mmCIF file of C-alpha atoms in Angstrom:
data_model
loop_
_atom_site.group_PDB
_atom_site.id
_atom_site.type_symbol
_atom_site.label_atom_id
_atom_site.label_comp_id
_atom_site.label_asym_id
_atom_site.label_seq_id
_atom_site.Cartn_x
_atom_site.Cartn_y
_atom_site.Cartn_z
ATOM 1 C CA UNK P 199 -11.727 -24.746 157.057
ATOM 2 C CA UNK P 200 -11.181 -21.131 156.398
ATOM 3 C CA UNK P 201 -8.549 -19.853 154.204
ATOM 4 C CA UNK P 202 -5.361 -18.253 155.346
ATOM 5 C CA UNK P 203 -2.223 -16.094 154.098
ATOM 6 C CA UNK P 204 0.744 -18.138 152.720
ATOM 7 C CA UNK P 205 3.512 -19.331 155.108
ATOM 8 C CA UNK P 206 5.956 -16.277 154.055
ATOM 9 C CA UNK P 207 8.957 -15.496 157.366
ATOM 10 C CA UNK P 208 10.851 -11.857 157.785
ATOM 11 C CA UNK P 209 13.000 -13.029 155.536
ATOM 12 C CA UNK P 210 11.057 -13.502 152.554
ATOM 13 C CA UNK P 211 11.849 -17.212 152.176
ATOM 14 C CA UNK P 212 8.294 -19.403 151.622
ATOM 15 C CA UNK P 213 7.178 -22.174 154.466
ATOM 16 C CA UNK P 214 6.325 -25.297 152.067
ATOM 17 C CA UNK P 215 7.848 -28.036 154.520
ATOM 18 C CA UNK P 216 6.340 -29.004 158.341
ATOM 19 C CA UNK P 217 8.559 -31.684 160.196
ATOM 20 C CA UNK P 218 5.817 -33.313 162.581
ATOM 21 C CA UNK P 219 7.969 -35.232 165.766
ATOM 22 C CA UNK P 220 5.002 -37.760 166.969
ATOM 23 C CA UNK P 221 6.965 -38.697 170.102
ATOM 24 C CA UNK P 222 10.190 -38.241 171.964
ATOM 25 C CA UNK P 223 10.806 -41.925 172.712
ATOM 26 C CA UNK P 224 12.361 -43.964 170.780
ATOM 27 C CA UNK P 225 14.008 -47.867 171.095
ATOM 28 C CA UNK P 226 17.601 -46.967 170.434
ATOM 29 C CA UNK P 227 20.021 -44.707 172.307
ATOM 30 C CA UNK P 228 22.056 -43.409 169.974
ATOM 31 C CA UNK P 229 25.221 -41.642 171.926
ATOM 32 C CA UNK P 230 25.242 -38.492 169.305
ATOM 33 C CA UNK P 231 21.655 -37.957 170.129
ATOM 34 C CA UNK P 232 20.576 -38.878 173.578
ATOM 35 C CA UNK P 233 21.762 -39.731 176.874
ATOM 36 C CA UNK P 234 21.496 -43.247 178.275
ATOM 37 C CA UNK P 235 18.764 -43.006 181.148
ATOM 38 C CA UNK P 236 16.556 -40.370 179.046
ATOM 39 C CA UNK P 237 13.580 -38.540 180.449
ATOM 40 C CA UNK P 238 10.731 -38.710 178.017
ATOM 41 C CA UNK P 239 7.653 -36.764 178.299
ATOM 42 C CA UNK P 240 4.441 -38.075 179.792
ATOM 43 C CA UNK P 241 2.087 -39.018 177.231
ATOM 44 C CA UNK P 242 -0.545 -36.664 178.514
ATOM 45 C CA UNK P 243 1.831 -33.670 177.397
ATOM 46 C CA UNK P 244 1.982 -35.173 173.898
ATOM 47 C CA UNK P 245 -0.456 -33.457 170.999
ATOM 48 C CA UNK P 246 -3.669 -35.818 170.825
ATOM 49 C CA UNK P 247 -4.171 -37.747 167.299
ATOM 50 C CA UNK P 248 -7.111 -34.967 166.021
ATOM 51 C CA UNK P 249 -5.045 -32.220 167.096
ATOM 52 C CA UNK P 250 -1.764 -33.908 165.287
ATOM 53 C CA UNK P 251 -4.542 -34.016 162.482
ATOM 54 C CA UNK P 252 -5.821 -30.455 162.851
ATOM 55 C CA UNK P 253 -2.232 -28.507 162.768
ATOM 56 C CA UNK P 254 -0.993 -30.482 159.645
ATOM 57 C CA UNK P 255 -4.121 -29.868 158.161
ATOM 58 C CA UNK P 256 -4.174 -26.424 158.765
ATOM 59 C CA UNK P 257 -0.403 -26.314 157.690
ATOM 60 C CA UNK P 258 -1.625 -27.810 154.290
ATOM 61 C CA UNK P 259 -4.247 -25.465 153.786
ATOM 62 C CA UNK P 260 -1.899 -22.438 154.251
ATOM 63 C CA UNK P 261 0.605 -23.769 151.578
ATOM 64 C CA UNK P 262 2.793 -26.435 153.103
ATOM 65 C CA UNK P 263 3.766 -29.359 150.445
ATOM 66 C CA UNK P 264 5.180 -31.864 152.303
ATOM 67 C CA UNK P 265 5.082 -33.188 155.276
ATOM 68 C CA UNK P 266 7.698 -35.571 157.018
ATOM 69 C CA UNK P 267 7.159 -37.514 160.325
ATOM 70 C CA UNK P 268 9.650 -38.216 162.803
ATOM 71 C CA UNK P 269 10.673 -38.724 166.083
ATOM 72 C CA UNK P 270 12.090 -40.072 168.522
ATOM 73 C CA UNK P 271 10.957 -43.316 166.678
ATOM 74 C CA UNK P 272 7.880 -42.300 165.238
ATOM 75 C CA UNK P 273 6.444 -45.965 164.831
ATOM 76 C CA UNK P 274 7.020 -46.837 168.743
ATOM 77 C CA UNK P 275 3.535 -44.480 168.887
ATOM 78 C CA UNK P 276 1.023 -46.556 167.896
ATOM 79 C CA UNK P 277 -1.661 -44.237 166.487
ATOM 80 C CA UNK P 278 1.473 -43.028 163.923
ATOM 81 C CA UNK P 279 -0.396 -45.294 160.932
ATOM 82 C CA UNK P 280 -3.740 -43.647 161.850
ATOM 83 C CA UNK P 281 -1.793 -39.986 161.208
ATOM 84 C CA UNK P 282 -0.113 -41.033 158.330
ATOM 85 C CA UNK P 283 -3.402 -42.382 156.686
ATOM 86 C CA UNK P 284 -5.447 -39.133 157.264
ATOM 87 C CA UNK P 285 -2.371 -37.090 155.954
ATOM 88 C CA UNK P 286 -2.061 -39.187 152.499
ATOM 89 C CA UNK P 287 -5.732 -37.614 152.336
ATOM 90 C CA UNK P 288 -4.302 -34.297 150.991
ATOM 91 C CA UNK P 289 -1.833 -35.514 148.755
ATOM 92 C CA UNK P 290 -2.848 -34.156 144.944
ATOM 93 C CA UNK P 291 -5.128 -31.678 146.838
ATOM 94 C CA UNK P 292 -2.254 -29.177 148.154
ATOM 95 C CA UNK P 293 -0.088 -31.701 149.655
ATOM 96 C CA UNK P 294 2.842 -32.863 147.108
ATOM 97 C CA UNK P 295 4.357 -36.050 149.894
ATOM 98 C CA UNK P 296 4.126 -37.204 153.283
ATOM 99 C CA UNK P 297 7.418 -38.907 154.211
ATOM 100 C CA UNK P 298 8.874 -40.765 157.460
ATOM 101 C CA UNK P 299 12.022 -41.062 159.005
ATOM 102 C CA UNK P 300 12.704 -43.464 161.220
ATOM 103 C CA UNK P 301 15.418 -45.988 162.695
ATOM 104 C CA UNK P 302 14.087 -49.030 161.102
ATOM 105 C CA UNK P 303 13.629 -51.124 163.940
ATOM 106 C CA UNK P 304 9.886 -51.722 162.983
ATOM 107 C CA UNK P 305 9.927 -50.720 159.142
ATOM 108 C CA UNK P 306 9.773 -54.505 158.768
ATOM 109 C CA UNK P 307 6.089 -54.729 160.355
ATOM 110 C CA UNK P 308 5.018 -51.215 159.168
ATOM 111 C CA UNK P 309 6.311 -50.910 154.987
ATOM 112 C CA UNK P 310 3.303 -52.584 153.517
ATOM 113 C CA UNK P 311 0.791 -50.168 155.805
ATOM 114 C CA UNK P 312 2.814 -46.944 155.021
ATOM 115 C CA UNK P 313 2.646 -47.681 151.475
ATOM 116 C CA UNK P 314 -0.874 -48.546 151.259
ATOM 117 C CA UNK P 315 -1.196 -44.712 153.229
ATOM 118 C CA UNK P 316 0.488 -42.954 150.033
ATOM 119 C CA UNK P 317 4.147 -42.581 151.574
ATOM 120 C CA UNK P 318 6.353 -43.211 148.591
ATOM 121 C CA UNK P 319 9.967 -42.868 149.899
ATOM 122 C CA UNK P 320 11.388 -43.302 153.681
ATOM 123 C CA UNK P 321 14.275 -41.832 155.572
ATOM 124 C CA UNK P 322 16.228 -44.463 157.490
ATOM 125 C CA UNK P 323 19.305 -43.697 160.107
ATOM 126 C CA UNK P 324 21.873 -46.372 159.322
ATOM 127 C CA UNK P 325 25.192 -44.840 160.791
ATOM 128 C CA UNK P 326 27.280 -48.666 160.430
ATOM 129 C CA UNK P 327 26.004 -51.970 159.117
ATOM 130 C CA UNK P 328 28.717 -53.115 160.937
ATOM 131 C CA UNK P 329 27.025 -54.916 164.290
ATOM 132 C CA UNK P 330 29.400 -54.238 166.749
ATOM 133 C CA UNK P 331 29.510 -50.586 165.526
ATOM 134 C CA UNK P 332 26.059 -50.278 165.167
ATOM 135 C CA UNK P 333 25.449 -51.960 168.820
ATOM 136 C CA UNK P 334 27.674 -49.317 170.153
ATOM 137 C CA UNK P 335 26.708 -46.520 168.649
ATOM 138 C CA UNK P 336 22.835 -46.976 169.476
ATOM 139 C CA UNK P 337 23.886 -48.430 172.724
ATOM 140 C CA UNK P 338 21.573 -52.124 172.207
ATOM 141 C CA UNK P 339 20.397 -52.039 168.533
ATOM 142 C CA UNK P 340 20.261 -54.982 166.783
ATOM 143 C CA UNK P 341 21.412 -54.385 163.083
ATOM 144 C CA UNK P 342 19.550 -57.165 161.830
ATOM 145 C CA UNK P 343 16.152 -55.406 162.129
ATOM 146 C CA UNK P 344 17.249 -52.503 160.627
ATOM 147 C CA UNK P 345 18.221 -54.135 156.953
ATOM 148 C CA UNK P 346 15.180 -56.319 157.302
ATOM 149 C CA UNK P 347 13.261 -53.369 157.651
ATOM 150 C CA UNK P 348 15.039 -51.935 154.485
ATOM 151 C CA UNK P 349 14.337 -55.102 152.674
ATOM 152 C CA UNK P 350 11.069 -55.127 153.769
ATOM 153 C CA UNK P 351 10.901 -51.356 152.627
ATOM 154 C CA UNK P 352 11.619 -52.064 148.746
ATOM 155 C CA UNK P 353 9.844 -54.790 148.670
ATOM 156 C CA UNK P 354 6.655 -52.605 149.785
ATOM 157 C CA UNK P 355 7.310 -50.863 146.804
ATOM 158 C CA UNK P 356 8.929 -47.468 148.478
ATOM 159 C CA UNK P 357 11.963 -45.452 147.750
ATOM 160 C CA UNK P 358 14.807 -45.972 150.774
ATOM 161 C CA UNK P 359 17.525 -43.382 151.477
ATOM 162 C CA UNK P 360 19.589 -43.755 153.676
ATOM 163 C CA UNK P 361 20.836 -41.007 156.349
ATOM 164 C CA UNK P 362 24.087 -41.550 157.948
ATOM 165 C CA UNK P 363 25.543 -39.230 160.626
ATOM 166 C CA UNK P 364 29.950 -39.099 159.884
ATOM 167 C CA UNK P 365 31.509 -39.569 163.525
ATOM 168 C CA UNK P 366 35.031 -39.330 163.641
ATOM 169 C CA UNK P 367 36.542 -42.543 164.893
ATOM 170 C CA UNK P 368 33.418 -44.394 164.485
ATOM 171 C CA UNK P 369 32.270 -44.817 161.566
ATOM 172 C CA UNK P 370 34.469 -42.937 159.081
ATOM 173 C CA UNK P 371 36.148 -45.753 157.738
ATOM 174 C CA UNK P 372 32.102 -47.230 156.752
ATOM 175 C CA UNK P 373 31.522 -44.029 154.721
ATOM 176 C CA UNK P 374 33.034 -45.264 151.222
ATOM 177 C CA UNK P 375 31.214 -48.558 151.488
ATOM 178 C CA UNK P 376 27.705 -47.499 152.758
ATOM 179 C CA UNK P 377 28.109 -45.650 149.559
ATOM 180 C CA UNK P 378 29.036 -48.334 147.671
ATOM 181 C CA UNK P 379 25.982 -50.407 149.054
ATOM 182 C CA UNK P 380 23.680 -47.813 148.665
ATOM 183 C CA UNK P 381 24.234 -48.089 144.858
ATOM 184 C CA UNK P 382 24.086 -51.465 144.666
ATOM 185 C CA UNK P 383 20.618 -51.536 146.341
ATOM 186 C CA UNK P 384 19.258 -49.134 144.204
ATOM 187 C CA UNK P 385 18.882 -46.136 147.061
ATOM 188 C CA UNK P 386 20.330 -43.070 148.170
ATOM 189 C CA UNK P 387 22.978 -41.501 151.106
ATOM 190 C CA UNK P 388 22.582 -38.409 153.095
ATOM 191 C CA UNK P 389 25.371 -37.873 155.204
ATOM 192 C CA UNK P 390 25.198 -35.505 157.763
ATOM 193 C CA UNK P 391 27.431 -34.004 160.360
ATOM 194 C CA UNK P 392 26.738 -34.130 163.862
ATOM 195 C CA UNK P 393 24.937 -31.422 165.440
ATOM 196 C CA UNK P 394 24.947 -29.646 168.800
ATOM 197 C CA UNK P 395 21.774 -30.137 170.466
ATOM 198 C CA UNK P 396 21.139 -31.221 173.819
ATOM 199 C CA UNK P 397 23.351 -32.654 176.481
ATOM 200 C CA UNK P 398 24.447 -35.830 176.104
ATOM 201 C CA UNK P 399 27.078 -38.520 178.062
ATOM 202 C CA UNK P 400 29.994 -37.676 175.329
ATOM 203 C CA UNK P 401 31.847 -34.450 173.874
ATOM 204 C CA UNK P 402 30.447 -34.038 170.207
ATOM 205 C CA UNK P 403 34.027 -32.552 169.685
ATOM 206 C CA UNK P 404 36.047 -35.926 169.706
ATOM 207 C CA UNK P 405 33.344 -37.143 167.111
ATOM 208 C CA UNK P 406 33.124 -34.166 164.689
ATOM 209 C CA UNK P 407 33.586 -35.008 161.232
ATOM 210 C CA UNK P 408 33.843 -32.246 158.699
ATOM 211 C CA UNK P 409 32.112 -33.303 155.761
ATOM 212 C CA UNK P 410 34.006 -31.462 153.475
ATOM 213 C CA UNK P 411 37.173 -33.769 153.822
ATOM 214 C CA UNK P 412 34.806 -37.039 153.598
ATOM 215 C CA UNK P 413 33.699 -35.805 149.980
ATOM 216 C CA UNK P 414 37.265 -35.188 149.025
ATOM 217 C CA UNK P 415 37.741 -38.475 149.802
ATOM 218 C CA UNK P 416 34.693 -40.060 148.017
ATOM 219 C CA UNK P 417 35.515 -38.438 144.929
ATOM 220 C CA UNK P 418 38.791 -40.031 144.477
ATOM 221 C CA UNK P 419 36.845 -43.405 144.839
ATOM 222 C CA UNK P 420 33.558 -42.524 142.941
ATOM 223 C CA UNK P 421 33.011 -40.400 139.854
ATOM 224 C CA UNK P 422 30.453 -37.970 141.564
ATOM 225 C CA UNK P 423 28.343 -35.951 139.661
ATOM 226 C CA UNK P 424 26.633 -32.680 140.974
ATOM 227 C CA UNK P 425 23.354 -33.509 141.117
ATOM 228 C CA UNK P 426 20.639 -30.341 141.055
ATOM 229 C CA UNK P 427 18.158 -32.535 142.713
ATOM 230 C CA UNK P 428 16.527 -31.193 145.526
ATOM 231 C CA UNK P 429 13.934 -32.712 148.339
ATOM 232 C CA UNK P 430 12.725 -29.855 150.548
ATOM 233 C CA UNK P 431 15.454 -30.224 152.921
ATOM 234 C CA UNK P 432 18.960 -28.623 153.264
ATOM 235 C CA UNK P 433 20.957 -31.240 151.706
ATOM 236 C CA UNK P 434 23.281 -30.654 148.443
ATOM 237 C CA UNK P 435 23.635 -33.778 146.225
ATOM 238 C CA UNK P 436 25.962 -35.668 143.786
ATOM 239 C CA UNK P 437 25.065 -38.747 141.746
ATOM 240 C CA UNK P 438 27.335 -41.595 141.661
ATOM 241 C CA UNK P 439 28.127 -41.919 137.869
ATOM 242 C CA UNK P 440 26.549 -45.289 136.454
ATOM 243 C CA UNK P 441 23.885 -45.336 139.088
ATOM 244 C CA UNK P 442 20.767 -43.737 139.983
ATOM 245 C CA UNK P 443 21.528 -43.474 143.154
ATOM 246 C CA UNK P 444 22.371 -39.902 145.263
ATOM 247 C CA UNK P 445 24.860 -38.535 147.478
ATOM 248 C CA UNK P 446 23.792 -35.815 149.554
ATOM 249 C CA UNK P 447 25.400 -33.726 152.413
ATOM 250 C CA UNK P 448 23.693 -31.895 155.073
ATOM 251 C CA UNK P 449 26.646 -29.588 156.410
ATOM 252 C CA UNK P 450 25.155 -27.179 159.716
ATOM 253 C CA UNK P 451 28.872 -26.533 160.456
ATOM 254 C CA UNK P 452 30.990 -26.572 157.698
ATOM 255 C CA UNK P 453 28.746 -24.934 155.048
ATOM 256 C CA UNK P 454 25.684 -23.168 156.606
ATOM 257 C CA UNK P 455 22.621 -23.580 154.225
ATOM 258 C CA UNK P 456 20.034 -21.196 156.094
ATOM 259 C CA UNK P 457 19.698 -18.962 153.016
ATOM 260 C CA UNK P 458 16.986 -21.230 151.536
ATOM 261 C CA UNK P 459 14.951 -22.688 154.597
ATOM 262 C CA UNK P 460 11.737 -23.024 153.880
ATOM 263 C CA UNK P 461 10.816 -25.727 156.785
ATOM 264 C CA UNK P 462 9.346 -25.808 160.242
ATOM 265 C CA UNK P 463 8.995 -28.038 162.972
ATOM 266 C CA UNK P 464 6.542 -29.583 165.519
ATOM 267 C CA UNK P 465 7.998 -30.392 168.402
ATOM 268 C CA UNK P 466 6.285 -33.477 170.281
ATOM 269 C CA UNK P 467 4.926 -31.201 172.964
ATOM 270 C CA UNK P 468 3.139 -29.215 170.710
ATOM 271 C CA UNK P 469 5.575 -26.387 170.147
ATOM 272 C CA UNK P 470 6.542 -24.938 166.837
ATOM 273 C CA UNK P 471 10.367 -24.210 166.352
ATOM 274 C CA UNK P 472 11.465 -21.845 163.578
ATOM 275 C CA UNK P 473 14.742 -23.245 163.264
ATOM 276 C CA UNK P 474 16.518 -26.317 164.593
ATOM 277 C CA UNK P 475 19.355 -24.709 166.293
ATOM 278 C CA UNK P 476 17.451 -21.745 168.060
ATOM 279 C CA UNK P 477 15.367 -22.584 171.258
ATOM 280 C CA UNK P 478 12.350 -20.212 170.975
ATOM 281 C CA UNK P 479 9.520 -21.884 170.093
ATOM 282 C CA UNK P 480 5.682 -20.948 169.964
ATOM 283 C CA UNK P 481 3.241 -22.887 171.837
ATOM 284 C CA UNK P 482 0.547 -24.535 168.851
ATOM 285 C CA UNK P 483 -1.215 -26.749 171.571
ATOM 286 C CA UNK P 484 -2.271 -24.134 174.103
ATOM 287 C CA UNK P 485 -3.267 -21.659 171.410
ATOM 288 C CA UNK P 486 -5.233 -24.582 169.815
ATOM 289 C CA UNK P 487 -6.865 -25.706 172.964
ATOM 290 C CA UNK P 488 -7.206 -22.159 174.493
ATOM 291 C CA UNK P 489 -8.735 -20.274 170.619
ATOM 292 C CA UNK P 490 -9.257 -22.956 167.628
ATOM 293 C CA UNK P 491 -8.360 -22.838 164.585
ATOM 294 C CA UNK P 492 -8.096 -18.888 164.689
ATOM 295 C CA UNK P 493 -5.826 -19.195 167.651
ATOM 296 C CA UNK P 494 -3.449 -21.659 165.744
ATOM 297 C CA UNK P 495 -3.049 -19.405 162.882
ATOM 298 C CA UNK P 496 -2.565 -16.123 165.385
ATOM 299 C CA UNK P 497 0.418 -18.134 166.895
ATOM 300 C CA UNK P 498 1.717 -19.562 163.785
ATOM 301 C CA UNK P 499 1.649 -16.105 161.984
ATOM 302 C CA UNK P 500 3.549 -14.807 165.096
ATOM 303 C CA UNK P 501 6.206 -17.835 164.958
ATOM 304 C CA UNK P 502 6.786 -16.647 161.039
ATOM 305 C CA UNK P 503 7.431 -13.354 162.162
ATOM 306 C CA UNK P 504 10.324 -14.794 164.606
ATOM 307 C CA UNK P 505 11.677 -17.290 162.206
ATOM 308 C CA UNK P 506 15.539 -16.408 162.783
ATOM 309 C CA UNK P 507 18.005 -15.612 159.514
ATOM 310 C CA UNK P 508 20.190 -18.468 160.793
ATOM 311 C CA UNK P 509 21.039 -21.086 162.973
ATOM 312 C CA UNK P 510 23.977 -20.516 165.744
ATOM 313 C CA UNK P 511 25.558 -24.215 165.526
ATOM 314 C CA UNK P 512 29.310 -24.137 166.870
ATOM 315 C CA UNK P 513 31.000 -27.063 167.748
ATOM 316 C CA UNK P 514 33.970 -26.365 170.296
ATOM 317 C CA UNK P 515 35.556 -27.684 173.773
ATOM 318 C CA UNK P 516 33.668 -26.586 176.066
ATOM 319 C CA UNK P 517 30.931 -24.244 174.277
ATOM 320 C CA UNK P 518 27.325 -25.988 175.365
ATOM 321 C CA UNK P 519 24.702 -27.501 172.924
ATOM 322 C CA UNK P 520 22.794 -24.617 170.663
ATOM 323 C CA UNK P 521 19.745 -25.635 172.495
ATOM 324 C CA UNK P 522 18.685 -27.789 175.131
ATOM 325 C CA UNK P 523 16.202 -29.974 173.664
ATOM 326 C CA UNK P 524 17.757 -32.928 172.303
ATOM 327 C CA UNK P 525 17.200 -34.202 168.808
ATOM 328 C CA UNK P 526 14.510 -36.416 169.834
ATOM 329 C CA UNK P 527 12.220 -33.699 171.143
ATOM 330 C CA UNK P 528 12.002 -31.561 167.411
ATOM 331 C CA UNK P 529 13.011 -34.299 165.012
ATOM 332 C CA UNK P 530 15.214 -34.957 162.581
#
C-alpha cells in the first residue's frame, strides 16, 4: 500500500491512536449512556469486515500505534475476532497494541481467542459490583457475567483495568472499594466522569460527580502516588502505594486534557470524528467506496485539518448534550 504523510492536526499535536466502534448495539442499557428503547443502525449501514480492515490498515501505515476496539459491545458483532486477528498482524511492524473495551458480558467466551490474537490488556466498564446497583444502572445486567468474564480475562493471561464512570448517588459510595479490589486482583481503575453526549431518559446533572472531590477523598484512604504512566488516552494516574496497581482519572469537565490529544475515532457508520465532544465528522466509507485508498487518505487529511483545539463539554440544567450521537455510536 502506498506511503502517506504522518497523522499531524492544525494544532501540531501527532495522530498515534484510532478508536475503531465495530457496532452501536450493545446487551446492556446503561442509563448514563443510552436510552431504554434505542434505535440502532441497520447492519447494512455498518463498515464491512475488509473495509474495517482497510481503514485501520491504512491508519497503521500513516503512523497510528495503537489501536483500541469498542462499541456499543464490540463482541455482540460476530466477525469482531476476525478484525482483531488481522489487526494483531501489524503489531512489531508499526503497530505498538491493539486493545478492547468492552462490558464483559462475553469476555468469559472470548479471553482465550483475544489473547491468542495478540491483545495483551482489556478495558472493562464495571460501574458497581454491587448487583442491585449494577442491575439498575445497566437496566438488566447480570453482574455475575461480568466478574466471570474478568476471571476468565487473567486467567487468559491479559492485563484487566477496570473503567468506572462516578455517578453521584449511585455509585459513589463503591468508589473506595472498587479501588480497594482492584489492588487486590492485581489490575487497574480509570474513573471517569460522566459525559454529555446524546439524549438519554435522565438529567446527567443529578448524576454529575466531580472527580476532583472523589480523589480528595481516596487519598485520605490510600497513599496515592503520582504515577507518570501514560496509555495513549487522556487519563492522569496515581499508584496505590504497596501495589502495582493504577489509579487513573479521565476528567472532560473538571480538568480539560485536550492539550495533548493525539486520538481519533471511527464511528460505526463509517465516519471519522476529530474529537469526542464535537459533531462534525468526515465520511471514511463513502470516500472509500466512491475513490480507494487515495480517496480515504484525501478525506482523512481533510478531517486532520478540522481536528478542533478542544472539546465543548458543559454539564448544566437545561444546556443539551455536546452532540447528538450517543456514546455507543463513536465509542468509548
Amino acid at each position: 500500500m502506498a506511503a502517506a504523510p504522518a497523522l499531524i492536526d492544525a494544532h501540531g499535536r501527532a495522530i498515534q491512536y484510532l478508536r475503531i466502534s465495530v457496532t452501536d448495539r450493545c446487551d446492556l442499557r446503561c442509563r448514563y449512556c443510552m436510552s431504554e428503547n434505542m434505535r440502532f443502525l441497520p447492519r447494512s449501514e455498518l463498515l464491512s469486515l475488509d473495509e474495517l480492515a482497510l481503514v485501520a490498515d491504512r491508519f497503521v501505515a500513516r503512523g497510528v500505534r495503537k489501536i483500541r476496539l469498542t462499541g456499543g459491545e464490540p463482541l455482540v458483532r460476530s466477525d469482531t475476532l476476525d478484525l482483531v486477528r488481522h489487526i494483531g498482524g501489524h503489531l512489531g511492524q508499526g503497530l505498538d497494541e491493539v486493545t478492547l473495551t468492552t462490558n464483559g458480558t462475553r469476555l468469559d467466551e472470548h479471553a482465550g481467542a483475544l489473547a491468542d490474537a495478540g491483545v495483551r490488556r482489556v478495558n472493562v466498564s464495571l460501574d458497581s459490583r454491587d448487583p442491585q446497583v449494577f442491575r439498575h444502572i445497566t437496566r438488566h445486567g447480570d453482574i455475575a457475567k461480568v466478574l466471570a468474564g474478568i476471571t476468565a480475562a487473567q486467567a487468559a493471561g491479559l492485563a484487566v483495568k477496570l473503567n468506572m464512570v462516578a455517578l453521584k448517588g449511585l455509585n459513589e459510595g463503591e468508589i473506595a472499594p472498587m479501588l480497594g479490589w482492584a489492588a487486590e486482583r492485581g489490575m487497574d481503575l480509570t474513573l471517569i466522569e460522566t459525559m454529555p453526549l446524546g439524549e438519554i431518559d435522565e438529567d446527567r446533572t443529578d448524576r454529575f460527580l466531580p472527580l476532583t472531590g472523589v480523589l480528595a477523598d481516596l487519598r485520605d484512604r490510600f497513599e496515592l502516588l503520582p504515577d507518570t504512566h501514560r496509555t495513549g488516552g487522556p487519563a492522569r494516574y496515581w499508584r496505590v502505594a504497596g501495589t502495582e496497581t493504577r489509579l487513573g482519572l479521565i476528567t472532560p469537565l473538571s480538568a480539560n486534557f485536550c492539550d495533548g490529544c493525539n486520538r481519533v475515532r471511527l464511528a460505526t457508520d463509517g465516519k471519522l470524528y476529530m474529537c469526542l465532544g464535537h459533531d462534525e465528522g468526515v465520511d471514511l466509507k463513502a470516500a472509500l467506496r466512491g475513490h480507494g485508498v487515495a480517496g480515504l487518505d484525501d478525506a482523512i487529511d481533510g478531517a486532520l485539518r478540522r481536528k478542533p483545539a478542544r472539546h465543548d463539554f458543559r454539564i448544566a440544567a437545561g444546556v443539551a448534550p455536546a452532540t447528538r450521537r450517543h456514546m455507543s455510536v463513536t465509542g468509548g
